[in-house]
Amino acid sequence: KLIQETEFLKEVTTTKKVICHFFHKDFERCKIMDKHLQLICKEHQDFVKIVKIDAEKAPFFVKKLVIRILPTIVFFNDGISEPHQRLMGFDGLPNGDEFSTRDLEELLLGFEMIKEAKFPEENVEEVVDATKGNRIKGGGNVYGFNRHNGDYDSSDDDV
């Protein structure tokens, strides 16, 4: 459900569990996240409310919740969100942009936002696209960058 900034507090405080997707309409990764959240919403609407809000049209809450990466998913329990209760970008999701709905479900399960994973597990072999570089396990794509040539050093120095 798309909400406006004026509806935000009412939406996140009147339901026990709420997943709020901060998005930008032109960002491809926000569209990917939205696709998966729409599927999850249909399967889990009896347990959690899923809403989305355009980050450009919600400057107060973007600033208040310190939203710096889009998409960001903020989890609310009884209207409260702890700083660690969020998903920034695709952090923690396997396979970068090709994560499955089940992968997102598993992550939501870990945050106790859903009761059980309902989508089938996919036995998909990870394929690395040479144009995107090597994938880093554990969410190396948070900021939209991939490391190349297996260089996992966090230093920017070319030594």
Short mmCIF file of C-alpha atoms in Angstrom, two decimals:
data_model
loop_
_atom_site.label_atom_id
_atom_site.label_comp_id
_atom_site.label_asym_id
_atom_site.label_seq_id
_atom_site.Cartn_x
_atom_site.Cartn_y
_atom_site.Cartn_z
CA LYS A 1 0.00 0.00 0.00
CA LEU A 2 1.42 3.36 -1.03
CA ILE A 3 1.13 5.93 1.74
CA GLN A 4 1.78 9.67 1.98
CA GLU A 5 3.92 11.37 4.62
CA THR A 6 0.78 12.64 6.37
CA GLU A 7 -0.43 9.04 6.83
CA PHE A 8 2.88 7.64 8.04
CA LEU A 9 2.41 7.80 11.82
CA LYS A 10 -1.12 6.44 11.67
CA GLU A 11 -0.01 3.53 9.46
CA VAL A 12 3.01 2.47 11.53
CA THR A 13 1.44 2.95 14.98
CA THR A 14 -1.96 1.29 14.52
CA THR A 15 -0.70 -2.20 13.63
CA LYS A 16 1.52 -4.48 15.70
CA LYS A 17 3.98 -5.26 12.87
CA VAL A 18 4.69 -2.96 9.94
CA ILE A 19 7.27 -3.15 7.17
CA CYS A 20 7.83 0.26 5.56
CA HIS A 21 9.63 0.45 2.21
CA PHE A 22 11.25 3.83 1.53
CA PHE A 23 11.70 4.02 -2.23
CA HIS A 24 12.41 6.27 -5.21
CA LYS A 25 10.21 5.75 -8.26
CA ASP A 26 13.14 5.88 -10.70
CA PHE A 27 15.56 3.56 -8.88
CA GLU A 28 15.79 0.08 -10.38
CA ARG A 29 16.67 -1.55 -7.07
CA CYS A 30 13.59 -0.02 -5.46
CA LYS A 31 11.48 -1.58 -8.22
CA ILE A 32 13.09 -4.98 -7.56
CA MET A 33 12.38 -4.71 -3.83
CA ASP A 34 8.81 -3.55 -4.49
CA LYS A 35 8.13 -6.56 -6.72
CA HIS A 36 9.16 -8.98 -3.95
CA LEU A 37 7.33 -7.06 -1.21
CA GLN A 38 4.09 -7.11 -3.22
CA LEU A 39 4.29 -10.91 -3.42
CA ILE A 40 5.11 -11.19 0.29
CA CYS A 41 2.26 -8.85 1.18
CA LYS A 42 -0.27 -11.16 -0.44
CA GLU A 43 1.00 -14.17 1.53
CA HIS A 44 1.52 -12.49 4.92
CA GLN A 45 -1.11 -9.76 5.15
CA ASP A 46 -2.76 -11.50 8.09
CA PHE A 47 0.39 -11.03 10.23
CA VAL A 48 2.17 -7.88 8.99
CA LYS A 49 1.21 -4.65 7.23
CA ILE A 50 3.49 -3.70 4.33
CA VAL A 51 3.51 -0.08 3.19
CA LYS A 52 5.72 1.95 0.90
CA ILE A 53 6.48 5.63 0.91
CA ASP A 54 8.18 7.79 -1.73
CA ALA A 55 11.35 9.06 -0.03
CA GLU A 56 11.29 12.26 -2.12
CA LYS A 57 7.82 13.09 -0.79
CA ALA A 58 8.60 12.24 2.84
CA PRO A 59 11.59 14.44 3.77
CA PHE A 60 10.65 14.68 7.46
CA PHE A 61 10.63 10.91 8.04
CA VAL A 62 13.64 10.32 5.77
CA LYS A 63 15.60 12.70 8.01
CA LYS A 64 14.06 11.49 11.29
CA LEU A 65 14.78 7.81 10.50
CA VAL A 66 18.18 8.61 8.92
CA ILE A 67 17.37 7.01 5.56
CA ARG A 68 20.54 7.30 3.45
CA ILE A 69 20.26 4.37 1.05
CA LEU A 70 17.32 3.46 -1.17
CA PRO A 71 15.66 1.10 -0.97
CA THR A 72 15.53 0.97 2.82
CA ILE A 73 13.05 -1.23 4.65
CA VAL A 74 12.26 -0.16 8.22
CA PHE A 75 10.59 -2.65 10.58
CA PHE A 76 8.15 -1.38 13.20
CA ASN A 77 6.94 -3.37 16.22
CA ASP A 78 4.11 -1.63 18.08
CA GLY A 79 5.03 1.63 16.35
CA ILE A 80 8.69 1.48 17.39
CA SER A 81 11.71 0.88 15.20
CA GLU A 82 15.18 0.29 16.58
CA PRO A 83 18.14 1.50 14.45
CA HIS A 84 19.23 -2.10 13.78
CA GLN A 85 15.71 -3.07 12.64
CA ARG A 86 16.11 -2.26 8.97
CA LEU A 87 17.32 -3.51 5.65
CA MET A 88 19.48 -1.04 3.73
CA GLY A 89 19.80 -1.73 0.04
CA PHE A 90 20.10 -5.47 -0.44
CA ASP A 91 22.33 -6.03 2.61
CA GLY A 92 22.09 -9.61 3.83
CA LEU A 93 20.32 -10.86 0.70
CA PRO A 94 22.21 -13.40 -1.43
CA ASN A 95 22.83 -13.01 -5.17
CA GLY A 96 22.63 -9.21 -5.34
CA ASP A 97 19.87 -8.02 -7.65
CA GLU A 98 18.81 -11.61 -8.35
CA PHE A 99 17.71 -12.48 -4.83
CA SER A 100 14.51 -14.48 -4.64
CA THR A 101 11.27 -13.70 -2.82
CA ARG A 102 12.12 -16.64 -0.54
CA ASP A 103 15.48 -15.00 0.27
CA LEU A 104 13.67 -11.85 1.39
CA GLU A 105 11.17 -13.94 3.35
CA GLU A 106 14.01 -15.66 5.21
CA LEU A 107 15.46 -12.28 6.14
CA LEU A 108 12.04 -11.03 7.34
CA LEU A 109 11.69 -14.23 9.35
CA GLY A 110 15.00 -13.46 11.04
CA PHE A 111 13.62 -10.06 12.07
CA GLU A 112 10.43 -11.81 13.28
CA MET A 113 8.32 -9.74 10.89
CA ILE A 114 6.61 -12.85 9.48
CA LYS A 115 5.70 -16.20 11.08
CA GLU A 116 6.97 -18.56 8.40
CA ALA A 117 8.47 -18.58 4.93
CA LYS A 118 5.82 -19.61 2.41
CA PHE A 119 7.58 -19.28 -0.93
CA PRO A 120 9.39 -22.37 -2.27
CA GLU A 121 13.13 -22.60 -1.87
CA GLU A 122 14.91 -22.28 -5.15
CA ASN A 123 17.96 -24.36 -5.85
CA VAL A 124 19.48 -21.78 -8.15
CA GLU A 125 23.19 -21.95 -8.78
CA GLU A 126 24.74 -18.52 -8.33
CA VAL A 127 25.91 -17.13 -11.65
CA VAL A 128 28.43 -14.32 -11.64
CA ASP A 129 28.02 -11.81 -14.44
CA ALA A 130 31.50 -10.66 -15.46
CA THR A 131 30.20 -7.17 -16.21
CA LYS A 132 29.03 -6.79 -12.61
CA GLY A 133 32.12 -8.21 -10.93
CA ASN A 134 32.36 -10.80 -8.22
CA ARG A 135 29.62 -11.08 -5.66
CA ILE A 136 30.57 -10.75 -2.02
CA LYS A 137 28.78 -13.03 0.43
CA GLY A 138 26.84 -11.19 3.12
CA GLY A 139 25.61 -8.17 1.21
CA GLY A 140 28.62 -6.57 -0.45
CA ASN A 141 26.28 -4.72 -2.80
CA VAL A 142 24.68 -2.45 -0.20
CA TYR A 143 25.77 0.76 -1.85
CA GLY A 144 25.40 -0.47 -5.41
CA PHE A 145 29.10 -1.19 -5.91
CA ASN A 146 30.79 -4.52 -6.46
CA ARG A 147 34.44 -5.32 -5.94
CA HIS A 148 36.28 -6.60 -8.99
CA ASN A 149 38.90 -9.29 -9.54
CA GLY A 150 38.38 -10.89 -6.14
CA ASP A 151 39.90 -7.90 -4.34
CA TYR A 152 38.24 -7.92 -0.94
CA ASP A 153 40.57 -5.37 0.64
CA SER A 154 38.51 -2.45 1.89
CA SER A 155 41.31 -0.02 1.12
CA ASP A 156 40.94 2.37 -1.79
CA ASP A 157 44.72 2.47 -2.30
CA ASP A 158 46.05 0.91 -5.49
CA VAL A 159 49.24 -0.68 -4.18
#
